PDB file of C-alpha atoms in Angstrom:
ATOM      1  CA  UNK A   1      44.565 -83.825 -45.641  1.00  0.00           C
ATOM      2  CA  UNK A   2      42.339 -84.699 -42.535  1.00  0.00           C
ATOM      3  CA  UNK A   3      38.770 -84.264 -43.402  1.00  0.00           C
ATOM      4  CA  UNK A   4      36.575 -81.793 -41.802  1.00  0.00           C
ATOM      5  CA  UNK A   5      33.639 -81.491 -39.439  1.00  0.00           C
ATOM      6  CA  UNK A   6      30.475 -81.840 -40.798  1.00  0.00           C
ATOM      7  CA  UNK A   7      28.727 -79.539 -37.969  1.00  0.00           C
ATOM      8  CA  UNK A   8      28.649 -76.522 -40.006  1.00  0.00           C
ATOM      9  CA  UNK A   9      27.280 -78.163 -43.085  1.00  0.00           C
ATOM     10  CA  UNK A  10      23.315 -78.795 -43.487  1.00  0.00           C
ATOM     11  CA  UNK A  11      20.871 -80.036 -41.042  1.00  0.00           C
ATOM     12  CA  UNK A  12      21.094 -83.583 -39.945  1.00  0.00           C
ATOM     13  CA  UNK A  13      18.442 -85.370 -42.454  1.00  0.00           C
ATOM     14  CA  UNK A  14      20.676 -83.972 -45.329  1.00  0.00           C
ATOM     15  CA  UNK A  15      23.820 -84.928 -44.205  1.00  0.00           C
ATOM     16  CA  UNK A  16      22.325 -88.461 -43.844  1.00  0.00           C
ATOM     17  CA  UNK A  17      21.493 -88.687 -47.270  1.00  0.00           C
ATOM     18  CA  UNK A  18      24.397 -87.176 -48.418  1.00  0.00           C
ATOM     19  CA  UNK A  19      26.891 -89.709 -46.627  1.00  0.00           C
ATOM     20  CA  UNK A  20      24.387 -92.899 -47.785  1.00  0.00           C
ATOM     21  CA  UNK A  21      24.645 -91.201 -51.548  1.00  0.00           C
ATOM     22  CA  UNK A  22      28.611 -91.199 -50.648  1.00  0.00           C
ATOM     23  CA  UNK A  23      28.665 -94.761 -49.621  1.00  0.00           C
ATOM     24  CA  UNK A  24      27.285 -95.860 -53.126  1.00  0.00           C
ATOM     25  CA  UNK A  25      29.256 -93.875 -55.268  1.00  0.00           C
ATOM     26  CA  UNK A  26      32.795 -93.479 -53.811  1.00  0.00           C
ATOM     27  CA  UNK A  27      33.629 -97.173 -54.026  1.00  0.00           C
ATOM     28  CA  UNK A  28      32.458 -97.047 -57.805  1.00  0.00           C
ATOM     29  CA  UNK A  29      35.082 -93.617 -57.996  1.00  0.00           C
ATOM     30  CA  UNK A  30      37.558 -95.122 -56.130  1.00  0.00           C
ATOM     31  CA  UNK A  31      37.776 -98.530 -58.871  1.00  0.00           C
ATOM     32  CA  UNK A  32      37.956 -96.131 -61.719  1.00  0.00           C
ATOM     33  CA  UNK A  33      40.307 -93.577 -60.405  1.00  0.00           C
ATOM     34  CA  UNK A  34      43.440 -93.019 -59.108  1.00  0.00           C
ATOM     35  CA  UNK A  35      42.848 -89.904 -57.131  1.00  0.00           C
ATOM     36  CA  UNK A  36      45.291 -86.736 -56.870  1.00  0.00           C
ATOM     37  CA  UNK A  37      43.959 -84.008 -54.552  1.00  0.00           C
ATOM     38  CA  UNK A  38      44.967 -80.991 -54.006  1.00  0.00           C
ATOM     39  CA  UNK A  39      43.968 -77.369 -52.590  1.00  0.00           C
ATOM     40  CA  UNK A  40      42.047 -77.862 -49.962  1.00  0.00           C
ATOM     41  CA  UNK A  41      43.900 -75.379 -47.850  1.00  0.00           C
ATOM     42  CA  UNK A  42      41.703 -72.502 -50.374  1.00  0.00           C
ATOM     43  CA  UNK A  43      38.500 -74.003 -49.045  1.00  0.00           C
ATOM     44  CA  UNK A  44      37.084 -71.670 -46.177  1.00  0.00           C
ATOM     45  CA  UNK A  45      36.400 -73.768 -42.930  1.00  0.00           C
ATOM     46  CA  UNK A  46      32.650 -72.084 -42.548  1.00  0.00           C
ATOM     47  CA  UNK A  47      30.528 -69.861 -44.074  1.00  0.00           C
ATOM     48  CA  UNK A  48      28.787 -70.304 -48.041  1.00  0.00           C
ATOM     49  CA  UNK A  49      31.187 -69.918 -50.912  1.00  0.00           C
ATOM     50  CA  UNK A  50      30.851 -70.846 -54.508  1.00  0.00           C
ATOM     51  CA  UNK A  51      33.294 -73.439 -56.297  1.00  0.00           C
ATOM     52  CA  UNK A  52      33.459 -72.841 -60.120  1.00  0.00           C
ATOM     53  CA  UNK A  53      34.876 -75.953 -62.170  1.00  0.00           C
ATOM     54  CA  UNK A  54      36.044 -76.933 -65.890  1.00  0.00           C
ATOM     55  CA  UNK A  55      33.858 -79.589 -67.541  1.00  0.00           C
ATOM     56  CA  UNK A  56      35.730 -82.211 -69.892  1.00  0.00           C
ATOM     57  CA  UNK A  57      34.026 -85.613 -69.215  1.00  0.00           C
ATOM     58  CA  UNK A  58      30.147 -86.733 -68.714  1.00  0.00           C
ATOM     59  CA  UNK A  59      31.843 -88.094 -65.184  1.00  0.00           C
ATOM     60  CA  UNK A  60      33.321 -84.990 -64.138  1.00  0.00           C
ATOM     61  CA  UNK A  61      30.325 -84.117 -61.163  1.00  0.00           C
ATOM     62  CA  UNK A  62      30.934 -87.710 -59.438  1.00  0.00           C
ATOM     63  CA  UNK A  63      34.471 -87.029 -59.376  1.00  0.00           C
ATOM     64  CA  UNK A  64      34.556 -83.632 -58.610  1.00  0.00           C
ATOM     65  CA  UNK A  65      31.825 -84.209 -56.002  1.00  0.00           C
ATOM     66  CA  UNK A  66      34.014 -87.329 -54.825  1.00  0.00           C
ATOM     67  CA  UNK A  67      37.098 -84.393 -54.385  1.00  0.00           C
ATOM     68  CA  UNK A  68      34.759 -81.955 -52.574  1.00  0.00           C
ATOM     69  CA  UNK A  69      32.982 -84.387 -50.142  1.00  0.00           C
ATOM     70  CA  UNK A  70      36.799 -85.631 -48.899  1.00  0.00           C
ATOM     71  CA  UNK A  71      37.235 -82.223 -48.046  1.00  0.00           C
ATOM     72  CA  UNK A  72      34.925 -81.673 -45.337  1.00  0.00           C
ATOM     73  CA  UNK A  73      32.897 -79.391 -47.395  1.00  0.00           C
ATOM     74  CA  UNK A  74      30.152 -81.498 -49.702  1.00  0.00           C
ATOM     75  CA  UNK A  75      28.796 -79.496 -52.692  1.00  0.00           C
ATOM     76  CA  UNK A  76      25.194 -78.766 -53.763  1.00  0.00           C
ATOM     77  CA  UNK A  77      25.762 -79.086 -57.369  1.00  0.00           C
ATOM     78  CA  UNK A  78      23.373 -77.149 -59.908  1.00  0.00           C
ATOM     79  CA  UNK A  79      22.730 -79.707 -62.786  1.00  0.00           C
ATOM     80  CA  UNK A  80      19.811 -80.090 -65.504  1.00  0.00           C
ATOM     81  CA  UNK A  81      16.545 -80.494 -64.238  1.00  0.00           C
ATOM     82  CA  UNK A  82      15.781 -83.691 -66.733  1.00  0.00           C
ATOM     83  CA  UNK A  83      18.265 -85.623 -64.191  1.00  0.00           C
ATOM     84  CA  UNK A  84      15.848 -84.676 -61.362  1.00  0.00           C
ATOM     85  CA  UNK A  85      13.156 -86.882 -63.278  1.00  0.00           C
ATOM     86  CA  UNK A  86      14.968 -90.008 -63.388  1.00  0.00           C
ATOM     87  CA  UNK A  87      14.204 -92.709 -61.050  1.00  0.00           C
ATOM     88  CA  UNK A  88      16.081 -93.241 -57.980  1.00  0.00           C
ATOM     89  CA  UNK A  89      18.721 -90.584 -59.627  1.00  0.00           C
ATOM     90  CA  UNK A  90      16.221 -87.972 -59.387  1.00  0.00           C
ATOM     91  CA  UNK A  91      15.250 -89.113 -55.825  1.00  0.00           C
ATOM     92  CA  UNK A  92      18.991 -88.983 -54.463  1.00  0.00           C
ATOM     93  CA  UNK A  93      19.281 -85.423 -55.946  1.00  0.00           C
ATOM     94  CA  UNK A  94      16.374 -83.762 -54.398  1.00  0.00           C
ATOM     95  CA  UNK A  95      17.350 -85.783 -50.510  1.00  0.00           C
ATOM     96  CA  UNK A  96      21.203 -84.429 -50.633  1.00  0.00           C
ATOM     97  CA  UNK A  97      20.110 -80.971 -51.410  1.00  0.00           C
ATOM     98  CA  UNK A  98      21.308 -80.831 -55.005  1.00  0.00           C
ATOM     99  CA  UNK A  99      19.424 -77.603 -57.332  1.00  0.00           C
ATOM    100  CA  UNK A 100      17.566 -77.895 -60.851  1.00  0.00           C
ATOM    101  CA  UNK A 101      18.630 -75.950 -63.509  1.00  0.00           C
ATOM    102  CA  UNK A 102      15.557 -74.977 -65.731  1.00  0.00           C
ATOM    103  CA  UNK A 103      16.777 -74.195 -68.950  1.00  0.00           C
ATOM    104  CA  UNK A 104      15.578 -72.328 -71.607  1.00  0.00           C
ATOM    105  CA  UNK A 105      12.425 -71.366 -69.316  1.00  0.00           C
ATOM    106  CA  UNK A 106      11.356 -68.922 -67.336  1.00  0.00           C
ATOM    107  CA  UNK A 107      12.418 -70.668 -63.905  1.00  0.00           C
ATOM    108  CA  UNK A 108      16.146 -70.446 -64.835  1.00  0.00           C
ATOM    109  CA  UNK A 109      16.205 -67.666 -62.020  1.00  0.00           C
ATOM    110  CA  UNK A 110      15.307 -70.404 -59.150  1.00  0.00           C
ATOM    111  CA  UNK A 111      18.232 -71.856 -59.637  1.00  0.00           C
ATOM    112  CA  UNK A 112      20.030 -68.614 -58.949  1.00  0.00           C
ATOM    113  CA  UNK A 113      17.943 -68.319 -55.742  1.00  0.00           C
ATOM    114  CA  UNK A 114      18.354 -71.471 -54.602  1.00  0.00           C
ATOM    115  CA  UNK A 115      21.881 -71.281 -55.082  1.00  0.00           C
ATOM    116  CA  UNK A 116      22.264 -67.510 -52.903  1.00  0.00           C
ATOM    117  CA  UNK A 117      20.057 -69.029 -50.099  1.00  0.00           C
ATOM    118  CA  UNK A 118      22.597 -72.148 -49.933  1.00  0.00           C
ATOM    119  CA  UNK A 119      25.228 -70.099 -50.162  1.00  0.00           C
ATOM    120  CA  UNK A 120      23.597 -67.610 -46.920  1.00  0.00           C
ATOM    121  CA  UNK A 121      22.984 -70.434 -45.024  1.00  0.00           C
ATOM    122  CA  UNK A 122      26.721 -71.568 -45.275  1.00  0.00           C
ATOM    123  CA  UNK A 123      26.766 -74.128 -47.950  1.00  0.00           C
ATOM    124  CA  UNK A 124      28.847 -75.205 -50.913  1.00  0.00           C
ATOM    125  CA  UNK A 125      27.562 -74.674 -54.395  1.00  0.00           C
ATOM    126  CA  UNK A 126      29.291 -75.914 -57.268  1.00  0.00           C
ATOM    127  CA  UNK A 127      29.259 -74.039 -61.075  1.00  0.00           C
ATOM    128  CA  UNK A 128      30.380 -75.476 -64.073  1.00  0.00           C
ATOM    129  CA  UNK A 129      30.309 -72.158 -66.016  1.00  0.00           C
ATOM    130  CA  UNK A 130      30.847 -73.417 -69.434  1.00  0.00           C
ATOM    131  CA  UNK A 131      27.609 -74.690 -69.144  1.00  0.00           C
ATOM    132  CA  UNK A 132      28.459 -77.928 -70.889  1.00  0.00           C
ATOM    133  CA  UNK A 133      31.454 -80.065 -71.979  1.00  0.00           C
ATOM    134  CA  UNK A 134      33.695 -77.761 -73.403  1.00  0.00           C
ATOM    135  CA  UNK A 135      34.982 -77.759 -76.996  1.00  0.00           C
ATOM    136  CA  UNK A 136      37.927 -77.082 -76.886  1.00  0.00           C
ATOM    137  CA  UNK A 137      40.030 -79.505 -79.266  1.00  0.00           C
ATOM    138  CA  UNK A 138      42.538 -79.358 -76.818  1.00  0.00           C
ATOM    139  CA  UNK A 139      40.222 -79.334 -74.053  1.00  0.00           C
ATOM    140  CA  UNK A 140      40.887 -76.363 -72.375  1.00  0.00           C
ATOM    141  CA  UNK A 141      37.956 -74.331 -70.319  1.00  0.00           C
ATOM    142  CA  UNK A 142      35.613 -72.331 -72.819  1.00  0.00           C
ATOM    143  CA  UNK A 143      33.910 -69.190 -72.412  1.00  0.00           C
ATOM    144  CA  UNK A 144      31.872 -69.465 -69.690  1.00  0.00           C
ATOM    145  CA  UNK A 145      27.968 -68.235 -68.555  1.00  0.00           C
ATOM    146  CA  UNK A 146      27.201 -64.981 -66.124  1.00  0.00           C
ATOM    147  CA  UNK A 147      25.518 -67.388 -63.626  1.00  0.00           C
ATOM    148  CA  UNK A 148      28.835 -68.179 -61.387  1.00  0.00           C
ATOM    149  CA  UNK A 149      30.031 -64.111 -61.200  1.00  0.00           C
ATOM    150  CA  UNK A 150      25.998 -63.099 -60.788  1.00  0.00           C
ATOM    151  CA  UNK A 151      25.984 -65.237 -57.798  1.00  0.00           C
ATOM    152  CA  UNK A 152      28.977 -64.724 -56.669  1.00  0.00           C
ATOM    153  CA  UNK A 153      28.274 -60.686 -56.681  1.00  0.00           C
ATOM    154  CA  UNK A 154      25.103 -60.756 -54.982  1.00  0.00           C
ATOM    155  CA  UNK A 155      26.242 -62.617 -52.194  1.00  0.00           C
ATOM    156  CA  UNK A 156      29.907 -61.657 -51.647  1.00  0.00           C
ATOM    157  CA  UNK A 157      30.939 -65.433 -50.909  1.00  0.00           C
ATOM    158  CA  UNK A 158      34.307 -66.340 -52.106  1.00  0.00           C
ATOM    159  CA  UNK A 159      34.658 -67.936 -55.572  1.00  0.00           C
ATOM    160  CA  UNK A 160      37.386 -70.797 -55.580  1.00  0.00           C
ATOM    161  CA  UNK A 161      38.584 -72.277 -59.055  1.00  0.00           C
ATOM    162  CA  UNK A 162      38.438 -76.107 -59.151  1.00  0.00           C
ATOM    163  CA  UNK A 163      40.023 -78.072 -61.824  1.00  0.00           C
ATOM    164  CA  UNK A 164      40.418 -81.631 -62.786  1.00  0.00           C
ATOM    165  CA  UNK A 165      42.465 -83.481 -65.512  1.00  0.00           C
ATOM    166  CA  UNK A 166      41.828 -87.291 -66.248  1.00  0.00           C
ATOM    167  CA  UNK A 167      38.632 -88.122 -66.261  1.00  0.00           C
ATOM    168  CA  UNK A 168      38.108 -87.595 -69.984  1.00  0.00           C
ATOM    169  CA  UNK A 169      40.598 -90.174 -70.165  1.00  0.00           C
ATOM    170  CA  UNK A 170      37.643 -92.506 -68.500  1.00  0.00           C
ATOM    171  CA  UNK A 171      35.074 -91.275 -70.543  1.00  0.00           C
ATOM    172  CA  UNK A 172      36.077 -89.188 -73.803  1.00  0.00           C
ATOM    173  CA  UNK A 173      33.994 -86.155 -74.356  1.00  0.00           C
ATOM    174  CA  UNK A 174      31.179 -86.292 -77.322  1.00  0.00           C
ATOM    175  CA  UNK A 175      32.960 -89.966 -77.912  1.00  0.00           C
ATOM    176  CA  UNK A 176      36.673 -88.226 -79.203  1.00  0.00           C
ATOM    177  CA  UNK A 177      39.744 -87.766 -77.516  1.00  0.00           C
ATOM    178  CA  UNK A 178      42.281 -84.910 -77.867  1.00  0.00           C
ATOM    179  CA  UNK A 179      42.452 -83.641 -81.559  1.00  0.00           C
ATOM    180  CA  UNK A 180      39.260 -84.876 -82.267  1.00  0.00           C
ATOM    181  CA  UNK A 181      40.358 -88.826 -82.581  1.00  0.00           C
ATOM    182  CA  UNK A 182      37.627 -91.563 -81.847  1.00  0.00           C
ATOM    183  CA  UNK A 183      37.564 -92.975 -78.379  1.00  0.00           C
ATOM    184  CA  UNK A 184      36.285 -95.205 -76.345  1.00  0.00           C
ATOM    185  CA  UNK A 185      35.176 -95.763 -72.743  1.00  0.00           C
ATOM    186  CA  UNK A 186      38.446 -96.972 -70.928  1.00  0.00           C
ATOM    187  CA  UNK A 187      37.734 -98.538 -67.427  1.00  0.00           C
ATOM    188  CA  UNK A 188      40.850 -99.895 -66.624  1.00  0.00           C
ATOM    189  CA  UNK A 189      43.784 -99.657 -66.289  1.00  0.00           C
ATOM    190  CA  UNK A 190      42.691 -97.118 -63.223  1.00  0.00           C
ATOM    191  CA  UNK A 191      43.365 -93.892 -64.478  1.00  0.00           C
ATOM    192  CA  UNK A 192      44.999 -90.839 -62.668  1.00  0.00           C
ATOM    193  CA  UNK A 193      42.717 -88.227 -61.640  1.00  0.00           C
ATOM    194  CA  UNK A 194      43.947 -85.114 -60.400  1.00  0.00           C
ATOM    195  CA  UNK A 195      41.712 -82.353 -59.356  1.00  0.00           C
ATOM    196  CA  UNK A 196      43.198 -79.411 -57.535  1.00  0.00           C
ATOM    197  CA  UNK A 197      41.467 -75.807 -55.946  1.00  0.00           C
ATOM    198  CA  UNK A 198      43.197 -72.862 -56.328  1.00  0.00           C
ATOM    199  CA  UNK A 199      42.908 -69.559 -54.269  1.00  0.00           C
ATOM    200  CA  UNK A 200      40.010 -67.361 -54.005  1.00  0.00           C
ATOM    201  CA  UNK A 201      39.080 -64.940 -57.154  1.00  0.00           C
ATOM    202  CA  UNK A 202      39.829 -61.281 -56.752  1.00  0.00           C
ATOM    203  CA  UNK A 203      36.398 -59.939 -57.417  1.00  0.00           C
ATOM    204  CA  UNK A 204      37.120 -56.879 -55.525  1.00  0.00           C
ATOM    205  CA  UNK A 205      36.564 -54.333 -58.280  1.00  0.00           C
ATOM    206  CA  UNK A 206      32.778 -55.538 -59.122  1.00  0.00           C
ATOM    207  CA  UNK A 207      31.752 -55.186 -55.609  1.00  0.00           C
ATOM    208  CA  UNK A 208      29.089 -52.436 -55.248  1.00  0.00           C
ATOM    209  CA  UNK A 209      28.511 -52.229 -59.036  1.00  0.00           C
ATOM    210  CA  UNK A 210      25.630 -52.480 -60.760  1.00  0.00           C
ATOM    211  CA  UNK A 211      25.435 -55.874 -62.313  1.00  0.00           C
ATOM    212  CA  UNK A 212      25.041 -54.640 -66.153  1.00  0.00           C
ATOM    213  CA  UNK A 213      26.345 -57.136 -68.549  1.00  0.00           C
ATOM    214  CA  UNK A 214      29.339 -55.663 -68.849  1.00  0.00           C
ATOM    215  CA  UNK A 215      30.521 -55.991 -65.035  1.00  0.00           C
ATOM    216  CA  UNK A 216      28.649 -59.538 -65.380  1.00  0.00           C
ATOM    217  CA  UNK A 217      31.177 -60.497 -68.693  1.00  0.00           C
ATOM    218  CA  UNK A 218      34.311 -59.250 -66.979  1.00  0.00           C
ATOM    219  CA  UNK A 219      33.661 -60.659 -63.814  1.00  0.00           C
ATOM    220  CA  UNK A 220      32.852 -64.000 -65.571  1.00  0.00           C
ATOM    221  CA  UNK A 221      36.495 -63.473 -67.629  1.00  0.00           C
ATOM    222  CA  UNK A 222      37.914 -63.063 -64.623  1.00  0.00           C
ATOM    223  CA  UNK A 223      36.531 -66.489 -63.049  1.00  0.00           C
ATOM    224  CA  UNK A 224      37.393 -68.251 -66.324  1.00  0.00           C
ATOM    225  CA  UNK A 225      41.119 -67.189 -66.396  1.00  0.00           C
ATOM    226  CA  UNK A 226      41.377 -68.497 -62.441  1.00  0.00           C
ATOM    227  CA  UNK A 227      40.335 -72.004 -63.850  1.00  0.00           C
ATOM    228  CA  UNK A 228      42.720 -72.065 -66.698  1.00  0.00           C
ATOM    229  CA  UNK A 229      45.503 -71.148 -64.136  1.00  0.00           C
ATOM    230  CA  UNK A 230      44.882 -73.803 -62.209  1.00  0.00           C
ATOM    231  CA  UNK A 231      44.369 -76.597 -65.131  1.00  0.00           C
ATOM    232  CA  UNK A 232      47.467 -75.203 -66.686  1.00  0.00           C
ATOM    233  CA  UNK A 233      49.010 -75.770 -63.594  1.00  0.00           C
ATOM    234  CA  UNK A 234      47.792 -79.413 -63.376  1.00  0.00           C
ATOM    235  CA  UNK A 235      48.665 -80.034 -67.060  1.00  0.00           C
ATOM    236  CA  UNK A 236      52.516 -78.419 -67.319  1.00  0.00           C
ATOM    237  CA  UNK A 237      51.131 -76.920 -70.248  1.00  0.00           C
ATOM    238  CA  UNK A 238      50.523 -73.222 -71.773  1.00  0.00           C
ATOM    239  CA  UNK A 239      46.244 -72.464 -72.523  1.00  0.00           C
ATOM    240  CA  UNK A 240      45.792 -70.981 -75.597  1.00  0.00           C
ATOM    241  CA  UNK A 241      46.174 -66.851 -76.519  1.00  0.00           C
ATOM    242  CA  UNK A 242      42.302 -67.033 -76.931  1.00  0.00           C
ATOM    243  CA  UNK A 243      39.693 -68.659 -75.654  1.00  0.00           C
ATOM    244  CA  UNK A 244      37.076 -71.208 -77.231  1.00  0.00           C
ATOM    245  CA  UNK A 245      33.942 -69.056 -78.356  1.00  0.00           C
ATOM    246  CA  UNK A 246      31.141 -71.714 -78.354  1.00  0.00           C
ATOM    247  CA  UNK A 247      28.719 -69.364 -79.267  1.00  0.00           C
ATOM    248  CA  UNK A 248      31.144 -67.237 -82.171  1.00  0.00           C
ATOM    249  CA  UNK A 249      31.693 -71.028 -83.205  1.00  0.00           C
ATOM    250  CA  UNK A 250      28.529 -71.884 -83.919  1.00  0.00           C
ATOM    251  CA  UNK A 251      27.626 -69.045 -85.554  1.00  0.00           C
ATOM    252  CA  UNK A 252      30.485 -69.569 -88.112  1.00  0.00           C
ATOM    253  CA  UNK A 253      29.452 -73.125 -88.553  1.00  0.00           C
ATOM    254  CA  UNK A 254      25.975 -71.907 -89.681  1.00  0.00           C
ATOM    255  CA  UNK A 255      27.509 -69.589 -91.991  1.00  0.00           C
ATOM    256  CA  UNK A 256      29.722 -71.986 -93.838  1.00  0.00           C
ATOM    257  CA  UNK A 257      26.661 -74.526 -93.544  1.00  0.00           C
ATOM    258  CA  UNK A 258      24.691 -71.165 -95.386  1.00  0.00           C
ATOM    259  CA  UNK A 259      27.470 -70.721 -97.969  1.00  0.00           C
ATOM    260  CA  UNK A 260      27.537 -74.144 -99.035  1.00  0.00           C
ATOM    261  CA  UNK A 261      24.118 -74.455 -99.714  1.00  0.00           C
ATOM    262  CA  UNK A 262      24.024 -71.232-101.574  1.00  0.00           C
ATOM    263  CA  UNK A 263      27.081 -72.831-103.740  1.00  0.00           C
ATOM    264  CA  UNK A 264      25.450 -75.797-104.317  1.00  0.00           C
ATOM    265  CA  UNK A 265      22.359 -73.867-105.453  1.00  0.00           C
ATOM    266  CA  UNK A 266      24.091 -71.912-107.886  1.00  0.00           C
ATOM    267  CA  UNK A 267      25.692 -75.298-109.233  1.00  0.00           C
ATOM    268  CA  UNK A 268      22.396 -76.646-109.358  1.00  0.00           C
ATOM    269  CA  UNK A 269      21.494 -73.473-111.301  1.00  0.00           C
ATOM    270  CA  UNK A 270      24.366 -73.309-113.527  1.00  0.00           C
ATOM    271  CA  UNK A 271      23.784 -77.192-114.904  1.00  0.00           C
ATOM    272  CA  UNK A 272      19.756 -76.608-115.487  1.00  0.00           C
ATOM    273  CA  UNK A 273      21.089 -73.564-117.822  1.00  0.00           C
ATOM    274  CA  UNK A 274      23.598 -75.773-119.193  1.00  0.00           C
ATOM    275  CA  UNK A 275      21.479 -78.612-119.862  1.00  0.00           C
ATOM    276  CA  UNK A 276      18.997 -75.937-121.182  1.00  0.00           C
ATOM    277  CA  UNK A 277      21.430 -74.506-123.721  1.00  0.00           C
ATOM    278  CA  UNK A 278      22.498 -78.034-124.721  1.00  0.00           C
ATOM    279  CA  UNK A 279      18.654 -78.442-125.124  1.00  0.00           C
ATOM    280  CA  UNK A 280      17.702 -75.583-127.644  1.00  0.00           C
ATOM    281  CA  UNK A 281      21.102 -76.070-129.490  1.00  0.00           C
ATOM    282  CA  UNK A 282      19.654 -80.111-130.015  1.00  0.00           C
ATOM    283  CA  UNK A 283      16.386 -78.551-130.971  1.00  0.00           C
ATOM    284  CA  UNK A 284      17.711 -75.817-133.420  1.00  0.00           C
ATOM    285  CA  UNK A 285      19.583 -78.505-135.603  1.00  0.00           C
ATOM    286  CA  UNK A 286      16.648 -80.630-135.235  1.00  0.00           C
ATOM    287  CA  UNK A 287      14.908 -78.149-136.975  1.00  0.00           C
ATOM    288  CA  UNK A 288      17.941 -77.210-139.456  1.00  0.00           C
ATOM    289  CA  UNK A 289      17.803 -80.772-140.574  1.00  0.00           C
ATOM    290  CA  UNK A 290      14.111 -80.855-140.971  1.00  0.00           C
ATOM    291  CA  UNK A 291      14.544 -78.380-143.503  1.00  0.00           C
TER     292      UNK A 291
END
């Protein structure tokens, strides 16, 4: 697909830095991958709109930004605000426009803002919603975070699903492949890449609503299941019934973690009053001798 004009994108300075950023990275991309793209049809010539994406690789955000920029439409893509501190890396972030995300803090909400005054000045802004590598064993998208639907409710911009299949191939999440098997980084062979947008998500019914957490959760469902549709679509493959609760997950891992440690207590418990009994009983014939 021809690529598009850059006049509605930016001012001048950013697209500057934004094709210079482009000229370092895409040959790196391009001797790592062999690229699939598709979808670019579901991209909206002008105006702001939101692209939410699956996360299953560290390198997912150069490839997916490699996908995005070939489109005619770069992304500003939110990422953690430690990467902003590195040198150089940090420095390339803040000239192509790219937005902080403040965790855990009580700036979390600039990133939101940032992200709505892209998005009403007619830019691209890129979500991963999962809001980290997902866990999936099978690798399939997770849960995700409110951010994307709160976003994409306040501003009415169109929400496209974006996902991508290969890359973990590259670069193995967390160091594992599928089913949890050690991996390792694997430059070459190239490896197919396919990454592929589908059509906009009906948020129609959450327009005009107040944005309570419930509206926020089903809107946010809604998002995820457009994702899936598209990777399942990519893959050949059926997703799973349910999806992976990242949160429910960890809370059952601290339970078990809990249980153990109450068993092992008890153990612990049960052998000091054995080796107690055994104790008394030594000292008891002791004494029966004695006499």
């Amino acid at each position: 697909m021809a690529r598009r004009s850059y006049a509605s994108f930016g001012n001048a300075d950013y697209g500057i830095w934004y094709r210079f950023a482009a000229v370092l990275v895409k040959p790196v991309t391009t001797a790592l991958v062999k690229p699939e793209w598709h979808g670019w049809e579901n991209f909206p010539e002008k105006g702001g709109f939101l692209t939410v994406v699956n996360h299953n690789s560290v390198i997912d955000p150069v490839v997916y930004a490699h996908f995005q920029y070939n489109s005619g439409r770069p992304p500003r893509i939110l990422g953690k605000s430690s990467l902003f501190k590195v040198p150089f890396i940090g420095f390339m972030l803040r000239k192509t426009g790219q937005i902080p995300v403040y965790r855990d803090s009580t700036d979390a909400a600039h990133a939101f803002r940032a992200a709505i005054e892209a998005i009403d000045n007619g830019q691209v802004v890129q979500f991963y919603p999962e809001g980290t590598i997902t866990r999936d064993p099978q690798l399939w998208p997770m849960t995700g975070k409110s951010g994307a639907a709160r976003v994409a409710l306040m501003t009415g911009a169109p929400v496209i699903p974006v996902a991508h299949w290969g890359a973990h191939e590259i670069v193995p999440p967390y160091g594992k492949g599928l089913g949890g098997r050690p991996a390792k980084v694997s430059l070459f062979p190239r490896k197919k890449v396919v990454v592929a947008a589908g059509p906009p998500v009906d948020l129609s019914r959450y327009q005009g609503k107040e944005l309570t957490s419930q509206v926020l959760r089903e809107a946010t469902e809604d998002i995820m299941d457009a994702i899936t549709e598209v990777l399942a679509q990519i893959r050949g493959e059926q997703p799973p019934a349910e999806r992976f609760d990242l949160r429910r997950a960890r809370i059952a891992k601290n339970r078990s973690a809990r249980n153990r440690g109450a068993e092992n207590d008890s153990t612990e418990n049960d052998s000091a009053e054995n080796d107690s009994t055994e104790n008394d009983s030594t000292e008891n014939n002791s004494t029966e001798a004695d006499r």
